[in-house]
Short mmCIF file of C-alpha atoms in Angstrom, two decimals:
data_model
loop_
_atom_site.label_atom_id
_atom_site.label_comp_id
_atom_site.label_asym_id
_atom_site.label_seq_id
_atom_site.Cartn_x
_atom_site.Cartn_y
_atom_site.Cartn_z
CA MET L 1 -26.70 -22.82 -4.07
CA PRO L 2 -25.68 -20.37 -1.36
CA VAL L 3 -22.73 -21.23 0.85
CA ASP L 4 -23.69 -22.10 4.38
CA ALA L 5 -23.35 -19.12 6.73
CA ARG L 6 -23.15 -21.51 9.67
CA PHE L 7 -19.52 -22.11 8.66
CA SER L 8 -18.57 -18.72 10.11
CA GLY L 9 -16.00 -19.35 12.81
CA ARG L 10 -14.92 -22.76 11.53
CA VAL L 11 -11.22 -23.41 12.18
CA TYR L 12 -9.26 -25.78 9.92
CA PRO L 13 -6.40 -28.00 11.15
CA PRO L 14 -2.85 -26.60 11.00
CA THR L 15 -1.00 -27.18 7.73
CA ALA L 16 2.12 -29.34 7.60
CA PRO L 17 5.26 -27.37 8.54
CA TYR L 18 6.74 -25.31 5.68
CA GLU L 19 10.45 -24.58 5.81
CA VAL L 20 11.27 -21.19 4.30
CA GLY L 21 14.33 -21.52 2.07
CA ARG L 22 16.65 -18.77 0.84
CA GLU L 23 16.32 -19.97 -2.73
CA LYS L 24 12.51 -19.97 -2.53
CA ILE L 25 12.59 -16.36 -1.33
CA ARG L 26 14.98 -15.46 -4.16
CA GLU L 27 12.71 -17.22 -6.70
CA PHE L 28 9.67 -15.32 -5.40
CA ALA L 29 11.56 -11.99 -5.48
CA GLU L 30 12.63 -12.69 -9.08
CA ALA L 31 9.03 -13.49 -9.98
CA ILE L 32 7.78 -10.14 -8.68
CA GLY L 33 10.69 -8.41 -10.41
CA ASP L 34 12.17 -7.06 -7.17
CA PRO L 35 15.98 -6.85 -7.06
CA HIS L 36 16.21 -5.82 -3.37
CA PRO L 37 19.36 -7.38 -1.82
CA ALA L 38 17.61 -8.22 1.49
CA TYR L 39 15.74 -10.96 -0.44
CA ARG L 40 18.99 -12.57 -1.71
CA ASP L 41 22.00 -11.70 0.36
CA ALA L 42 22.14 -12.66 4.04
CA ALA L 43 24.82 -10.03 4.72
CA ALA L 44 22.60 -7.29 3.24
CA ALA L 45 19.66 -8.50 5.33
CA ARG L 46 21.83 -8.55 8.49
CA ALA L 47 22.94 -4.99 7.78
CA LEU L 48 19.24 -4.05 8.07
CA GLY L 49 18.98 -5.89 11.39
CA HIS L 50 17.49 -9.19 10.20
CA PRO L 51 18.99 -12.56 11.16
CA ASP L 52 18.94 -13.90 7.58
CA VAL L 53 17.41 -13.23 4.15
CA ILE L 54 13.85 -11.92 4.55
CA ALA L 55 10.83 -12.49 2.34
CA PRO L 56 8.85 -9.75 0.51
CA PRO L 57 5.70 -8.42 2.25
CA THR L 58 3.36 -10.59 0.16
CA PHE L 59 5.39 -13.84 0.35
CA ALA L 60 3.05 -15.28 3.00
CA ILE L 61 0.56 -15.91 0.18
CA VAL L 62 2.72 -18.87 -0.90
CA LEU L 63 1.60 -20.58 2.32
CA THR L 64 -1.80 -19.02 2.89
CA LEU L 65 -3.22 -19.49 -0.61
CA HIS L 66 -2.60 -23.20 -0.34
CA ALA L 67 -3.97 -23.30 3.22
CA GLY L 68 -7.06 -21.35 2.11
CA HIS L 69 -7.88 -24.03 -0.44
CA GLN L 70 -9.05 -26.12 2.51
CA VAL L 71 -11.95 -23.68 2.74
CA ILE L 72 -12.61 -23.03 -0.93
CA MET L 73 -12.49 -26.75 -1.75
CA ASP L 74 -14.45 -27.84 1.36
CA PRO L 75 -17.38 -29.77 -0.12
CA ASP L 76 -19.47 -29.06 2.99
CA LEU L 77 -19.18 -25.33 2.29
CA GLY L 78 -20.32 -25.60 -1.31
CA ILE L 79 -18.25 -22.90 -3.00
CA ASP L 80 -18.04 -23.15 -6.80
CA TYR L 81 -14.29 -22.67 -7.32
CA SER L 82 -14.69 -21.80 -11.00
CA ARG L 83 -16.64 -18.70 -9.93
CA VAL L 84 -14.24 -17.47 -7.27
CA VAL L 85 -12.40 -14.17 -7.63
CA HIS L 86 -10.01 -12.54 -5.18
CA GLY L 87 -11.72 -9.50 -3.68
CA GLU L 88 -9.41 -8.27 -0.99
CA GLN L 89 -6.12 -9.21 0.65
CA ARG L 90 -4.44 -7.94 3.76
CA PHE L 91 -1.28 -8.86 5.70
CA GLU L 92 -0.19 -7.98 9.20
CA HIS L 93 3.39 -8.88 10.01
CA ARG L 94 4.81 -9.13 13.54
CA ARG L 95 8.17 -9.52 11.81
CA PRO L 96 9.27 -10.40 8.27
CA ILE L 97 9.17 -14.06 7.27
CA THR L 98 12.83 -15.10 7.35
CA ALA L 99 14.86 -17.87 5.71
CA GLY L 100 15.03 -20.83 8.05
CA ASP L 101 11.56 -20.27 9.55
CA ARG L 102 9.47 -23.41 9.98
CA LEU L 103 5.91 -22.20 9.57
CA GLN L 104 2.41 -23.56 9.77
CA VAL L 105 -0.91 -21.99 8.95
CA VAL L 106 -4.24 -22.17 10.74
CA VAL L 107 -7.18 -20.93 8.69
CA THR L 108 -10.37 -19.62 10.27
CA VAL L 109 -13.53 -18.65 8.41
CA GLU L 110 -14.18 -15.15 9.75
CA SER L 111 -17.37 -14.30 7.93
CA ILE L 112 -19.70 -15.45 5.21
CA ARG L 113 -22.26 -13.11 3.76
CA ALA L 114 -24.32 -12.69 0.64
CA ALA L 115 -24.36 -9.40 -1.28
CA ALA L 116 -25.75 -8.58 -4.70
CA GLY L 117 -26.21 -12.25 -5.52
CA ASN L 118 -22.63 -13.15 -4.59
CA ASP L 119 -21.24 -15.05 -1.63
CA ILE L 120 -18.45 -13.19 0.12
CA VAL L 121 -16.16 -15.27 2.31
CA THR L 122 -13.45 -13.76 4.52
CA THR L 123 -10.80 -16.05 5.94
CA ARG L 124 -8.01 -15.36 8.39
CA ALA L 125 -4.78 -17.32 8.07
CA ASP L 126 -2.50 -17.19 11.11
CA VAL L 127 1.09 -18.00 10.19
CA THR L 128 3.09 -19.21 13.18
CA THR L 129 6.42 -20.91 13.68
CA THR L 130 6.26 -24.53 14.75
CA ASP L 131 7.26 -23.19 18.20
CA GLY L 132 4.05 -21.16 18.29
CA GLU L 133 5.38 -17.64 17.54
CA LEU L 134 2.84 -15.65 15.53
CA VAL L 135 4.67 -14.20 12.50
CA SER L 136 1.93 -12.98 10.15
CA THR L 137 -1.80 -12.85 9.76
CA ALA L 138 -3.29 -12.84 6.26
CA ARG L 139 -6.92 -11.98 5.63
CA SER L 140 -8.42 -12.91 2.27
CA THR L 141 -11.83 -12.03 0.96
CA ILE L 142 -13.03 -14.11 -1.92
CA VAL L 143 -16.15 -13.51 -3.92
CA ALA L 144 -18.05 -16.46 -5.34
CA ARG L 145 -20.04 -14.89 -8.14
CA GLY L 146 -23.70 -15.57 -8.50
CA THR L 147 -24.11 -18.53 -6.18
CA ALA L 148 -26.35 -16.89 -3.57
CA ALA L 149 -30.04 -17.79 -3.58
CA MET M 1 8.07 13.06 7.10
CA ASN M 2 4.72 14.80 6.79
CA VAL M 3 1.20 13.88 5.79
CA GLY M 4 0.84 14.46 2.07
CA ASP M 5 4.48 13.74 1.23
CA LEU M 6 4.74 11.92 -2.08
CA LEU M 7 6.79 8.77 -2.59
CA PRO M 8 8.63 8.33 -5.91
CA ALA M 9 6.09 7.00 -8.45
CA ARG M 10 6.96 3.90 -10.47
CA ASP M 11 5.95 2.21 -13.69
CA PHE M 12 6.02 -1.60 -13.71
CA PRO M 13 5.77 -3.32 -17.12
CA VAL M 14 3.82 -6.62 -16.98
CA THR M 15 4.12 -9.27 -19.68
CA ARG M 16 2.88 -12.83 -20.06
CA ASP M 17 6.21 -14.33 -19.07
CA ASP M 18 6.05 -12.35 -15.81
CA LEU M 19 2.74 -14.09 -15.07
CA VAL M 20 4.11 -17.54 -15.88
CA ARG M 21 7.10 -16.90 -13.60
CA TYR M 22 4.78 -15.65 -10.85
CA ALA M 23 2.51 -18.67 -11.25
CA GLY M 24 5.51 -20.95 -10.73
CA ALA M 25 6.93 -19.08 -7.76
CA SER M 26 3.61 -18.61 -5.96
CA GLY M 27 1.93 -21.89 -6.81
CA ASP M 28 -1.13 -20.13 -8.26
CA PHE M 29 -1.61 -21.92 -11.58
CA ASN M 30 -5.13 -20.70 -12.31
CA PRO M 31 -5.20 -20.78 -16.15
CA ILE M 32 -6.89 -17.35 -16.34
CA HIS M 33 -3.37 -16.04 -15.69
CA TRP M 34 -1.62 -17.75 -18.62
CA ASN M 35 -4.11 -19.37 -21.00
CA GLU M 36 -5.96 -17.00 -23.34
CA ARG M 37 -8.36 -19.68 -24.54
CA PHE M 38 -9.40 -20.49 -20.99
CA ALA M 39 -9.58 -16.83 -19.91
CA THR M 40 -11.91 -15.88 -22.74
CA SER M 41 -14.02 -19.02 -22.18
CA VAL M 42 -14.89 -17.76 -18.67
CA GLY M 43 -15.84 -14.31 -19.93
CA LEU M 44 -12.60 -12.39 -19.43
CA PRO M 45 -11.36 -10.12 -22.23
CA ASP M 46 -7.92 -11.82 -22.21
CA VAL M 47 -5.38 -13.25 -19.78
CA ILE M 48 -5.32 -11.23 -16.55
CA ALA M 49 -2.54 -10.74 -14.02
CA HIS M 50 -2.68 -12.45 -10.62
CA GLY M 51 -4.08 -9.89 -8.19
CA MET M 52 -1.25 -10.91 -5.89
CA PHE M 53 1.31 -10.06 -8.60
CA THR M 54 -0.15 -6.56 -8.87
CA MET M 55 -0.20 -6.28 -5.08
CA ALA M 56 3.45 -7.38 -4.84
CA ALA M 57 4.60 -4.93 -7.53
CA ALA M 58 2.68 -1.99 -6.06
CA VAL M 59 4.25 -2.23 -2.59
CA ARG M 60 7.72 -1.78 -4.11
CA VAL M 61 6.95 1.95 -4.10
CA VAL M 62 6.90 1.64 -0.30
CA THR M 63 9.75 -0.85 0.22
CA ASP M 64 12.17 0.93 -2.12
CA TRP M 65 11.40 4.23 -0.40
CA ALA M 66 11.71 2.73 3.10
CA GLY M 67 14.98 1.00 2.26
CA ASP M 68 14.16 -1.97 4.50
CA PRO M 69 11.30 -4.10 3.14
CA GLY M 70 11.05 -5.67 6.60
CA ALA M 71 9.77 -2.32 7.91
CA VAL M 72 6.34 -3.00 6.34
CA THR M 73 4.10 -4.20 9.18
CA GLU M 74 0.74 -4.08 7.42
CA TYR M 75 -0.35 -4.09 3.79
CA GLY M 76 -3.81 -4.48 2.35
CA VAL M 77 -5.59 -3.90 -0.95
CA ARG M 78 -8.96 -4.35 -2.57
CA PHE M 79 -8.90 -5.70 -6.13
CA THR M 80 -11.26 -3.52 -8.14
CA ARG M 81 -10.49 -4.23 -11.77
CA PRO M 82 -8.58 -7.03 -13.52
CA VAL M 83 -5.21 -6.12 -15.06
CA VAL M 84 -5.48 -7.39 -18.63
CA VAL M 85 -2.13 -8.55 -20.05
CA PRO M 86 -2.22 -8.87 -23.85
CA ASP M 87 0.42 -10.88 -25.70
CA PRO M 88 3.04 -9.90 -26.74
CA GLN M 89 3.05 -6.25 -25.73
CA GLY M 90 1.85 -6.64 -22.14
CA THR M 91 0.79 -3.62 -20.12
CA VAL M 92 2.15 -1.11 -17.61
CA LEU M 93 1.14 -0.74 -13.95
CA HIS M 94 1.59 2.83 -12.67
CA VAL M 95 1.88 3.23 -8.89
CA GLU M 96 1.96 6.38 -6.78
CA GLY M 97 2.30 6.65 -3.02
CA ARG M 98 1.52 9.31 -0.47
CA VAL M 99 1.92 9.59 3.29
CA ARG M 100 -1.61 9.36 4.66
CA GLU M 101 -0.91 9.40 8.38
CA VAL M 102 2.12 9.78 10.64
CA ARG M 103 1.50 7.97 13.93
CA ASP M 104 2.89 8.43 17.43
CA ASP M 105 4.03 4.81 17.57
CA GLY M 106 6.80 5.42 15.00
CA THR M 107 4.86 4.17 12.01
CA ALA M 108 3.34 5.87 8.99
CA GLU M 109 0.48 4.82 6.77
CA ILE M 110 1.10 5.09 3.04
CA GLU M 111 -1.76 5.22 0.56
CA LEU M 112 -1.01 3.72 -2.83
CA THR M 113 -2.73 4.48 -6.11
CA ALA M 114 -2.36 1.80 -8.79
CA THR M 115 -3.60 2.41 -12.33
CA VAL M 116 -3.42 0.75 -15.73
CA ASN M 117 -4.14 3.01 -18.72
CA GLY M 118 -5.59 5.50 -16.24
CA ASP M 119 -8.03 3.00 -14.66
CA THR M 120 -7.72 2.26 -10.94
CA VAL M 121 -6.98 -1.43 -10.32
CA LEU M 122 -6.49 -1.41 -6.53
CA ALA M 123 -8.60 0.40 -3.94
CA ARG M 124 -7.87 1.01 -0.26
CA ALA M 125 -4.26 0.09 -0.99
CA ARG M 126 -2.49 1.00 2.21
CA ALA M 127 0.75 -0.03 3.86
CA VAL M 128 1.99 0.69 7.36
CA VAL M 129 5.75 1.11 7.64
CA ARG M 130 8.07 1.70 10.58
CA THR M 131 9.49 5.14 9.92
CA ALA M 132 12.79 4.55 11.73
CA ALA M 133 13.74 2.49 8.70
CA CYS M 134 12.79 5.17 6.18
CA ARG M 135 15.54 7.05 4.41
#
């Protein structure tokens, strides 16, 4: 069954606040095999002009992947999760995500289209502080294979 | 810095335990990234790396060169081919970078090429970095 193109433009409610911890950043840096001191050592991060330990450029996915599940799992939208592959990912950062940030994510469905028998869904996840400062925007394109009519 | 300048190329080994660690840190526990039985049951040749793991490794060519990873203001990729990670030997991701554009606003766009065994795994892999931070 094709996903419903009328869902283009749908905005999901903000996620619960996520507090960015130094140890979570360190764990993520270890997992991507990156020894950079700005991800571990607040003094090293400050020497680069940051207020505290910063997160790697793709760290926002920890928040936005989870937030995006609101869309992929939305029964009204009708995506078959078992057929979903990640097609494209893009981040725009106003500043690096930094330890101590309290962040929430608002996901918007930017476009839904069918191509070559697949449904292609692009979502935008705006990552803001709980005070409303935009920190990052993450755009994800997922491809649901073979569900188009 | 000039258009066409090359960044130091890097090789990143990828093994199954890297994928398990990444699954835990990122919260992406899709079994295609750690369970061979499941991966092959959905038509994959073997366990494949998280696209986001490949994306995170590839941008190290930019962040290590820039010196300040916080200088990356934009980064995007298209996932073109799964990175198959056999057990126990794993695989190797090869990444090259090149200055694609130097902009008036103090940023530069870097184009990345990511290959595994000579096959391209990321397309349109581009990062924008503030050049004041670059060494």
